[in-house]
Coordinates of C-alpha atoms in Angstrom, one line a residue:
Chain G
M188 CA -12.8 50.8 33.8
D189 CA -9.2 50.1 34.5
A190 CA -7.2 49.3 31.4
T191 CA -5.6 46.2 33.0
A192 CA -9.0 44.9 34.1
A193 CA -10.3 45.4 30.5
A194 CA -7.3 43.5 29.2
L195 CA -8.0 40.6 31.5
I196 CA -11.6 40.5 30.5
G197 CA -10.5 40.6 26.8
M198 CA -8.1 37.7 27.4
G199 CA -11.0 35.7 28.9
L200 CA -13.2 36.5 26.0
A201 CA -10.5 35.4 23.6
A202 CA -10.8 32.0 25.2
L203 CA -14.4 31.9 24.0
G204 CA -13.0 31.0 20.6
F205 CA -12.3 27.6 22.0
A206 CA -16.0 26.9 21.9
G207 CA -15.9 26.9 18.1
S208 CA -13.0 24.5 18.1
G209 CA -14.9 22.3 20.5
V210 CA -17.9 22.3 18.1
G211 CA -15.5 21.5 15.2
L212 CA -13.9 18.6 17.0
G213 CA -17.3 17.2 17.9
V214 CA -18.5 17.4 14.4
L215 CA -15.2 16.0 13.1
F216 CA -15.0 13.0 15.3
G217 CA -18.8 12.4 15.2
K218 CA -18.8 12.3 11.4
A219 CA -15.6 10.3 11.4
I220 CA -17.1 7.6 13.7
E221 CA -20.3 7.6 11.6
A222 CA -18.2 7.1 8.5
I223 CA -16.1 4.3 10.0
A224 CA -19.3 2.6 11.3
R225 CA -20.7 2.7 7.7
Q226 CA -17.5 1.6 6.1
P227 CA -15.1 -0.1 8.5
A228 CA -12.7 -1.0 5.7
A229 CA -11.9 2.7 5.1
E230 CA -10.8 3.3 8.6
A231 CA -7.0 3.6 7.8
Q232 CA -7.7 6.0 5.0
L233 CA -10.1 8.1 7.1
A234 CA -7.7 8.2 10.1
K235 CA -5.3 10.3 8.0
Y236 CA -7.9 12.9 7.2
I237 CA -9.2 12.8 10.8
W238 CA -5.8 13.7 12.2
I239 CA -5.2 16.4 9.6
G240 CA -8.7 17.8 10.3
M241 CA -8.0 17.7 14.0
A242 CA -4.9 19.7 13.6
F243 CA -6.7 22.3 11.6
V244 CA -9.6 22.6 14.0
E245 CA -7.3 22.7 17.0
A246 CA -5.3 25.5 15.3
V247 CA -8.5 27.7 15.3
A248 CA -8.6 27.5 19.1
L249 CA -5.0 28.3 19.3
Y250 CA -5.5 31.5 17.3
G251 CA -7.7 32.6 20.1
L252 CA -5.0 31.7 22.6
V253 CA -2.5 33.8 20.6
V254 CA -4.9 36.7 20.7
A255 CA -5.1 36.3 24.4
F256 CA -1.3 36.4 24.7
I257 CA -1.2 39.5 22.4
I258 CA -3.6 41.2 24.7
M259 CA -1.5 40.2 27.7
G260 CA 1.5 41.9 26.1
K261 CA -0.5 45.2 25.6
A262 CA -1.8 45.3 29.2
Chain N
M1465 CA -10.9 42.6 44.2
T1466 CA -10.2 42.6 47.9
A1467 CA -7.2 44.1 49.4
T1468 CA -5.8 40.8 50.5
A1469 CA -5.3 39.5 46.9
P1470 CA -2.2 41.4 46.0
V1471 CA -0.7 40.4 49.4
V1472 CA -1.2 36.7 48.6
A1473 CA 0.1 37.1 45.1
A1474 CA 3.2 38.8 46.4
A1475 CA 3.8 36.1 49.0
A1476 CA 3.5 33.3 46.4
P1477 CA 6.6 32.6 44.3
K1478 CA 6.5 34.7 41.2
M1479 CA 5.9 32.4 38.2
D1480 CA 5.9 32.9 34.5
P1481 CA 4.7 30.1 32.3
L1482 CA 6.1 31.8 29.3
H1483 CA 9.5 32.1 30.6
H1484 CA 10.9 29.2 28.6
F1485 CA 10.1 30.9 25.4
H1486 CA 12.6 33.7 26.1
V1487 CA 15.4 34.0 23.6
T1488 CA 18.7 34.6 25.3
K1489 CA 21.6 35.7 23.2
Y1490 CA 24.7 33.9 24.3
L1491 CA 27.1 35.6 21.9
D1492 CA 26.5 38.8 20.1
F1493 CA 27.7 38.9 16.5
D1494 CA 27.2 41.5 13.8
Y1495 CA 28.0 40.8 10.2
L1496 CA 27.7 43.7 7.8
G1497 CA 25.0 45.2 10.0
I1498 CA 23.1 42.0 10.2
D1499 CA 22.5 40.5 13.6
V1500 CA 23.9 37.0 13.6
A1501 CA 24.0 36.4 17.4
I1502 CA 24.1 32.9 18.8
S1503 CA 21.1 32.4 21.1
N1504 CA 19.5 29.5 22.7
S1505 CA 17.1 29.4 19.8
V1506 CA 19.9 29.1 17.3
L1507 CA 21.7 26.5 19.5
W1508 CA 18.6 24.3 19.5
M1509 CA 18.2 24.7 15.8
W1510 CA 21.6 23.3 15.4
I1511 CA 21.0 20.5 17.9
A1512 CA 17.8 19.5 16.1
A1513 CA 19.6 19.6 12.7
G1514 CA 22.5 17.6 14.3
L1515 CA 20.0 15.0 15.7
V1516 CA 18.5 14.6 12.2
L1517 CA 21.9 13.9 10.8
L1518 CA 22.8 11.7 13.7
F1519 CA 19.6 9.7 13.3
F1520 CA 20.1 9.1 9.6
H1521 CA 23.8 8.5 10.1
L1522 CA 23.1 5.7 12.6
A1523 CA 20.2 4.3 10.5
F1524 CA 22.3 4.1 7.3
K1525 CA 25.8 3.5 8.8
N1526 CA 26.0 0.1 7.1
P1527 CA 22.8 -0.2 5.0
R1528 CA 21.6 -3.7 4.4
I1529 CA 19.1 -5.2 2.0
V1530 CA 17.1 -6.6 4.9
P1531 CA 17.0 -3.6 7.2
G1532 CA 17.5 -3.5 11.0
R1533 CA 15.2 -1.6 13.3
L1534 CA 16.7 1.8 13.0
Q1535 CA 17.2 1.4 9.2
S1536 CA 13.5 0.4 8.9
L1537 CA 12.6 3.6 10.8
G1538 CA 14.8 5.7 8.6
E1539 CA 13.4 4.1 5.5
A1540 CA 9.8 4.5 6.8
G1541 CA 10.5 8.2 7.2
Y1542 CA 11.9 8.5 3.8
L1543 CA 9.1 6.6 2.2
F1544 CA 6.5 8.6 4.2
I1545 CA 7.7 11.9 2.8
R1546 CA 8.1 10.4 -0.7
G1547 CA 4.5 9.2 -0.4
I1548 CA 3.3 12.6 0.5
V1549 CA 5.2 14.3 -2.3
D1550 CA 4.1 11.7 -4.9
D1551 CA 0.4 11.7 -3.7
I1552 CA 0.0 15.5 -3.7
V1553 CA 2.4 16.9 -6.3
G1554 CA 3.1 13.8 -8.4
E1555 CA 5.9 13.3 -10.9
K1556 CA 6.8 17.0 -11.2
G1557 CA 7.4 17.2 -7.4
R1558 CA 10.5 15.0 -7.5
P1559 CA 13.0 17.9 -7.7
F1560 CA 11.4 19.4 -4.5
F1561 CA 11.7 16.2 -2.6
P1562 CA 15.0 17.0 -0.8
Y1563 CA 13.6 20.3 0.3
I1564 CA 10.4 18.8 1.7
F1565 CA 12.3 16.0 3.3
T1566 CA 14.6 18.5 5.0
L1567 CA 11.7 20.7 6.1
F1568 CA 9.8 17.8 7.6
F1569 CA 12.6 16.4 9.6
F1570 CA 13.9 19.8 10.7
I1571 CA 10.5 20.8 12.0
L1572 CA 9.8 17.4 13.5
F1573 CA 13.1 17.3 15.4
C1574 CA 12.7 20.9 16.5
N1575 CA 9.3 19.9 17.9
L1576 CA 10.5 16.8 19.6
A1577 CA 13.8 18.3 20.9
G1578 CA 11.6 21.0 22.5
L1579 CA 10.1 18.4 24.8
I1580 CA 13.5 17.6 26.4
P1581 CA 13.4 19.3 29.8
G1582 CA 15.5 22.4 29.9
S1583 CA 15.6 22.7 26.1
F1584 CA 14.3 25.4 23.9
T1585 CA 11.5 24.9 21.4
V1586 CA 12.6 26.5 18.2
T1587 CA 9.2 26.1 16.5
S1588 CA 7.5 28.0 19.3
Q1589 CA 9.2 31.1 17.9
L1590 CA 6.7 32.8 15.6
I1591 CA 9.5 34.4 13.6
V1592 CA 11.1 31.0 12.8
T1593 CA 7.8 29.5 11.6
A1594 CA 7.0 32.7 9.7
T1595 CA 10.4 32.5 8.0
F1596 CA 9.7 29.0 6.8
S1597 CA 6.2 29.7 5.7
L1598 CA 7.1 32.9 3.9
M1599 CA 9.9 31.0 2.2
I1600 CA 7.5 28.3 1.1
V1601 CA 4.7 30.6 -0.1
G1602 CA 7.1 33.1 -1.7
F1603 CA 8.9 30.2 -3.5
S1604 CA 5.6 28.8 -4.7
F1605 CA 4.5 32.2 -6.0
V1606 CA 7.8 32.8 -7.8
Y1607 CA 7.8 29.2 -9.1
G1608 CA 4.3 29.7 -10.4
F1609 CA 5.4 32.7 -12.4
Y1610 CA 8.4 30.9 -13.6
M1611 CA 6.2 28.0 -14.8
H1612 CA 3.2 29.8 -16.2
G1613 CA 4.4 33.4 -16.8
T1614 CA 1.6 36.0 -16.5
H1615 CA -0.8 33.2 -17.0
Y1616 CA -0.3 32.6 -13.3
F1617 CA -2.6 35.5 -12.5
K1618 CA -5.5 33.2 -13.5
F1619 CA -4.7 31.5 -10.2
F1620 CA -6.6 34.3 -8.5
V1621 CA -9.6 34.0 -10.9
P1622 CA -11.9 31.2 -9.7
S1623 CA -13.3 29.2 -12.6
G1624 CA -17.0 28.7 -13.1
V1625 CA -18.0 31.9 -11.3
P1626 CA -20.2 34.5 -13.1
V1627 CA -18.4 37.6 -14.3
L1628 CA -20.6 39.7 -12.1
L1629 CA -19.2 38.2 -9.0
M1630 CA -15.6 38.6 -10.1
P1631 CA -15.0 41.9 -8.2
L1632 CA -16.0 40.0 -5.1
M1633 CA -14.3 36.7 -5.7
I1634 CA -10.9 38.0 -6.9
P1635 CA -10.1 39.9 -3.7
I1636 CA -11.3 36.9 -1.7
E1637 CA -8.9 34.7 -3.6
I1638 CA -6.0 37.2 -3.1
I1639 CA -6.7 37.5 0.6
S1640 CA -6.9 33.7 1.0
F1641 CA -3.6 33.5 -0.8
L1642 CA -2.0 36.1 1.5
A1643 CA -3.5 34.3 4.5
R1644 CA -1.5 31.1 3.6
P1645 CA 1.8 32.1 5.1
V1646 CA 0.1 33.6 8.2
S1647 CA -2.0 30.5 8.9
L1648 CA 0.9 28.2 8.2
A1649 CA 3.2 30.0 10.6
V1650 CA 0.6 30.7 13.3
R1651 CA -0.6 27.1 13.3
L1652 CA 2.7 25.6 14.1
F1653 CA 3.8 28.4 16.5
A1654 CA 0.5 28.4 18.4
N1655 CA 0.4 24.6 18.7
M1656 CA 3.9 24.5 20.1
T1657 CA 3.4 27.5 22.4
A1658 CA 0.1 26.4 23.7
G1659 CA 1.3 22.9 24.5
H1660 CA 4.4 24.1 26.3
T1661 CA 2.5 26.8 28.1
M1662 CA 0.0 24.2 29.3
L1663 CA 2.8 22.0 30.5
A1664 CA 4.4 24.9 32.3
V1665 CA 1.1 25.9 34.0
M1666 CA 0.6 22.3 35.1
F1667 CA 4.2 22.1 36.5
L1668 CA 3.5 25.3 38.4
Y1669 CA 0.5 23.5 40.0
V1670 CA 2.7 20.6 40.8
V1671 CA 5.2 22.7 42.8
T1672 CA 2.6 25.0 44.4
L1673 CA 0.1 22.3 45.5
P1674 CA 0.9 20.2 48.7
W1675 CA 2.0 16.6 48.0
W1676 CA -1.4 15.1 48.3
G1677 CA -2.7 17.3 45.5
A1678 CA 0.3 17.5 43.3
W1679 CA 0.0 14.1 41.8
L1680 CA -3.0 15.1 39.8
P1681 CA -1.4 17.9 37.7
F1682 CA 1.8 15.8 37.6
G1683 CA 0.0 12.8 36.1
F1684 CA -1.6 15.2 33.6
T1685 CA 1.8 16.5 32.5
V1686 CA 3.0 13.0 32.0
I1687 CA 0.0 12.2 29.7
F1688 CA 0.2 15.6 28.1
T1689 CA 3.8 15.1 27.2
G1690 CA 2.8 12.1 25.2
V1691 CA 0.1 14.2 23.5
E1692 CA 2.8 16.8 22.8
I1693 CA 4.9 14.2 21.0
F1694 CA 1.9 13.2 18.9
I1695 CA 1.2 16.9 18.2
G1696 CA 4.8 17.4 17.2
F1697 CA 4.4 14.7 14.6
I1698 CA 1.0 15.9 13.4
Q1699 CA 2.1 19.5 13.1
A1700 CA 5.3 18.6 11.1
Y1701 CA 3.1 16.5 8.9
I1702 CA 0.5 19.2 8.4
F1703 CA 3.3 21.7 7.6
T1704 CA 4.7 19.3 5.0
I1705 CA 1.4 18.5 3.5
L1706 CA 0.5 22.2 3.1
T1707 CA 3.9 22.9 1.6
C1708 CA 3.2 20.2 -0.9
V1709 CA -0.3 21.6 -1.6
Y1710 CA 1.1 25.0 -2.3
I1711 CA 3.9 23.7 -4.5
N1712 CA 1.3 21.6 -6.4
D1713 CA -0.8 24.7 -6.8
S1714 CA 2.0 26.6 -8.4
I1715 CA 2.8 23.7 -10.7
H1716 CA -0.6 22.6 -11.8
M1717 CA -2.7 25.8 -11.0
H1718 CA -6.2 24.6 -10.1
Chain B
M695 CA 10.7 23.6 33.0
I696 CA 9.9 23.8 36.7
A697 CA 13.2 25.5 37.3
S698 CA 12.8 27.9 34.5
A699 CA 9.3 28.8 35.7
Y700 CA 10.6 29.7 39.1
A701 CA 13.7 31.5 37.8
A702 CA 14.3 35.0 36.7
T703 CA 11.6 37.0 38.3
A704 CA 13.6 40.1 37.9
E705 CA 14.4 39.4 34.3
H706 CA 10.7 38.8 33.7
A707 CA 9.8 42.2 35.2
A708 CA 12.3 43.9 32.9
A709 CA 11.1 42.1 29.8
G710 CA 7.5 43.1 30.3
S711 CA 4.5 40.8 30.5
G712 CA 4.1 40.2 26.8
M713 CA 4.9 37.0 24.9
P714 CA 8.6 36.6 24.4
Q715 CA 7.9 35.6 20.8
F716 CA 6.7 39.1 20.0
E717 CA 10.0 40.7 21.1
P718 CA 11.3 42.3 17.9
S719 CA 14.9 42.5 19.1
V720 CA 15.4 38.7 18.7
F721 CA 13.9 38.5 15.2
Q722 CA 16.8 39.2 13.0
H723 CA 19.3 36.6 14.1
Q724 CA 16.6 33.9 14.2
I725 CA 15.6 34.7 10.6
V726 CA 19.2 34.5 9.4
W727 CA 20.0 31.4 11.3
S728 CA 16.8 29.5 10.5
I729 CA 17.4 30.1 6.8
A730 CA 21.1 29.2 7.1
S731 CA 20.4 26.1 9.2
F732 CA 17.8 24.9 6.8
F733 CA 20.0 25.2 3.8
V734 CA 23.0 23.7 5.5
L735 CA 20.9 20.8 6.7
L736 CA 19.5 20.5 3.2
Y737 CA 23.0 20.4 1.7
L738 CA 24.2 17.8 4.2
L739 CA 21.1 15.6 3.8
K740 CA 21.2 15.8 0.1
K741 CA 24.9 15.0 0.0
Y742 CA 25.3 12.4 2.7
V743 CA 21.9 11.0 3.6
L744 CA 19.6 10.8 0.6
P745 CA 22.0 8.9 -1.8
P746 CA 22.6 5.9 0.5
I747 CA 18.8 5.7 1.2
E748 CA 18.0 5.8 -2.5
K749 CA 20.7 3.4 -3.3
I750 CA 19.6 0.8 -0.7
L751 CA 15.9 1.2 -1.8
D752 CA 16.9 0.9 -5.4
E753 CA 19.0 -2.2 -4.6
R754 CA 16.1 -3.7 -2.7
G755 CA 13.7 -2.8 -5.5
G756 CA 16.1 -4.4 -8.0
K757 CA 16.5 -7.5 -5.9
I758 CA 12.8 -7.9 -5.5
R759 CA 12.3 -7.3 -9.2
S760 CA 15.0 -9.8 -10.2
D761 CA 13.6 -12.3 -7.7
L762 CA 10.1 -11.8 -9.1
E763 CA 11.5 -12.2 -12.6
A764 CA 13.3 -15.4 -11.6
A765 CA 10.1 -16.7 -10.0
E766 CA 8.2 -15.8 -13.1
K767 CA 10.7 -17.5 -15.3
S768 CA 10.7 -20.7 -13.3
R769 CA 7.0 -20.6 -13.2
Q770 CA 6.9 -20.4 -17.0
E771 CA 9.4 -23.2 -17.2
A772 CA 7.3 -25.4 -14.9
D773 CA 4.3 -24.5 -17.0
K774 CA 6.1 -25.5 -20.2
I775 CA 7.2 -28.8 -18.6
R776 CA 3.7 -29.4 -17.4
Q777 CA 2.4 -28.8 -20.9
D778 CA 5.0 -31.1 -22.3
V779 CA 4.1 -33.8 -19.9
Q780 CA 0.4 -33.3 -20.7
R781 CA 1.1 -33.4 -24.4
Q782 CA 3.1 -36.6 -24.0
L783 CA 0.4 -38.1 -21.9
A784 CA -2.2 -37.3 -24.5
A785 CA 0.0 -38.8 -27.2
A786 CA 0.4 -42.0 -25.2
R787 CA -3.2 -42.2 -24.6
R788 CA -4.0 -41.7 -28.2
L789 CA -1.5 -44.4 -29.2
A790 CA -3.0 -46.8 -26.7
D791 CA -6.5 -46.0 -28.0
Q792 CA -5.3 -46.5 -31.6
T793 CA -3.7 -49.9 -30.7
V794 CA -6.8 -51.1 -29.0
E795 CA -8.9 -50.1 -31.9
E796 CA -6.5 -51.8 -34.4
A797 CA -6.6 -54.9 -32.3
R798 CA -10.3 -54.8 -32.2
L799 CA -10.6 -54.4 -35.9
E800 CA -8.1 -57.2 -36.5
A801 CA -10.0 -59.5 -34.2
A802 CA -13.2 -58.7 -36.0
K803 CA -11.5 -59.4 -39.3
Y804 CA -10.2 -62.7 -38.1
R805 CA -13.6 -63.6 -36.7
D806 CA -15.2 -62.8 -40.0
L807 CA -12.6 -64.7 -41.9
A808 CA -13.0 -67.7 -39.6
R809 CA -16.7 -67.6 -39.9
E810 CA -16.5 -67.4 -43.7
S811 CA -14.1 -70.3 -44.0
L812 CA -16.2 -72.3 -41.7
T813 CA -19.3 -71.6 -43.8
Q814 CA -17.4 -72.5 -47.0
E815 CA -16.1 -75.7 -45.5
L816 CA -19.5 -76.6 -44.3
A817 CA -20.9 -75.8 -47.7
K818 CA -18.2 -77.9 -49.3
K819 CA -18.8 -80.8 -46.9
K820 CA -22.5 -80.6 -47.5
S821 CA -22.0 -80.7 -51.2
V822 CA -19.6 -83.6 -50.9
A823 CA -22.1 -85.5 -48.7
L824 CA -24.9 -84.7 -51.2
A825 CA -22.7 -86.0 -54.0
E826 CA -22.0 -89.1 -52.0
I827 CA -25.6 -89.6 -51.3
D828 CA -26.4 -89.1 -54.9
A829 CA -23.7 -91.5 -56.0
A830 CA -24.9 -94.1 -53.4
K831 CA -28.4 -93.6 -54.6
R832 CA -27.4 -94.1 -58.2
A833 CA -25.3 -97.1 -57.2
A834 CA -28.2 -98.6 -55.4
V835 CA -30.5 -98.0 -58.4
A836 CA -27.9 -99.6 -60.7
E837 CA -27.4 -102.5 -58.2
L838 CA -31.2 -103.0 -58.0
H839 CA -31.3 -103.0 -61.8
D840 CA -28.5 -105.5 -62.0
A841 CA -30.1 -107.6 -59.3
V842 CA -33.4 -107.7 -61.2
V843 CA -31.5 -108.6 -64.4
D844 CA -29.6 -111.3 -62.5
I845 CA -32.8 -112.6 -61.1
A846 CA -34.4 -112.5 -64.5
M847 CA -31.4 -114.3 -66.0
L848 CA -31.4 -117.0 -63.2
A849 CA -35.0 -117.5 -63.7
T850 CA -34.6 -117.7 -67.4
E851 CA -31.7 -120.3 -67.0
K852 CA -33.9 -122.4 -64.8
L853 CA -36.8 -122.1 -67.2
I854 CA -34.6 -123.0 -70.1
A855 CA -32.9 -126.0 -68.3
K856 CA -36.2 -127.9 -67.5
S857 CA -39.8 -127.3 -68.1
M858 CA -41.4 -126.3 -65.1
N859 CA -44.7 -126.0 -63.7
K860 CA -46.0 -123.1 -61.9
N861 CA -44.9 -124.6 -58.7
D862 CA -41.4 -125.2 -59.9
V863 CA -41.1 -121.6 -61.2
N864 CA -42.3 -120.3 -58.0
K865 CA -39.9 -122.5 -56.1
V866 CA -37.0 -121.4 -58.3
V867 CA -37.8 -117.7 -57.9
Q868 CA -38.0 -118.2 -54.2
E869 CA -34.7 -120.0 -54.2
A870 CA -33.1 -117.2 -56.2
V871 CA -34.5 -114.6 -54.0
A872 CA -33.3 -116.6 -51.0
A873 CA -30.0 -117.0 -52.6
I874 CA -29.6 -113.3 -53.2
Q875 CA -30.9 -112.5 -49.7
A876 CA -28.4 -115.0 -48.3
N877 CA -25.6 -113.7 -50.3
P878 CA -26.2 -110.2 -51.7
G879 CA -22.5 -109.8 -52.6
K880 CA -22.8 -112.5 -55.3
L881 CA -24.9 -110.2 -57.4
Q882 CA -22.1 -107.8 -58.2

């Protein structure tokens, strides 16, 4: 296989990491909504942790993006 | 691939969504063998720092007991950081407050200044975020030693774990400690890079699509710029919180 | 961004297709300048920005604290005044109650006194009346006795003056009785 083609495939595969982030966001917001539904008074306090958690989960996807970019540099 | 693909690619304007991350040196300086060139990255660092100073200068030009709008905003920023430091580190974190305050507003204004069209996003440079994160983690490590002496090595020994598992747990703890600066740096860098790359790709669609199709990616860029402002805030906040957590770890162990 | 995306195709070709962030030639000056910028900004913020913020926040905190203290003080004052008023009110009420009670007691005393004096007077009057009745009775008895003596004397006079037959005596007694009946005062 051509090295460039392999690199392109690798970049595409790196994007698979986004799936994990998607699962994470789903769990995060699902649980958050559940928690707020149970305890609406705690919403303001929970919101803080939701946004922090979102940033962490999102970062995981972006690590995959960085890997893709690194592969792009090697190609 | 068919033979026509390269022809089409060559005919289309050559585009590079990563172009705006290029560091261009305007003036090349060398001081004792150290490269101190002035580049667009450095320039925007200064602009961001200047904006921080300008903001606080305007907010507290003539401070009043009953604050105006800008003063309220400045005070909210001050109290926000003070709240983070007090919540996470506590009383012993007071000496570090100016550092954390500076760090937050520097990163925040770098993030936000990067959204100005034609500007340069300093925090999208891995080396800049890595410098900050290494400074923070290195400082927390040194300060931990300063506070606890060799006792600080206990930091890497998790409590309540059977001795048999220690050969497994201690390397894990050390690796997780070493991963701190990496994750801290890469998180900020990757968020900024990804957001701006996404915006660049969308703008490429805007200019390559005909007018009846261009409004869709254009509308997306408008919305996504708002999201980017939000992300700029969140990432500066996360960076600050993790800094506080690391400093707290070095003060109080765990 | 649009312009920059279009621009510099040639430059791009020269730089390679990797991420510009991983270009080692631009690392050193960014490290130096980010550290330098950070500490200069730290110095400037620490010197010119943080003190006024802290000053104004302290001032406001002091003002709020002093306001709160003043409010607390006036509240306590009001409390004291309220307690004073309540105390005075209670005292006045107590005084009024006491006066009423005293008046009641006095009235009772007067009533008892009046009743007692009335009883005494009645008793005195009764005894006086009884004494009068007694005296009258005794006088009547004495009068009767006198009258009988008088009648006996008159009769005796008549008997002595002329010898009389039974009819005459009878006639004389009747005359005497009639005389006495006609004029009782004469007996005295």
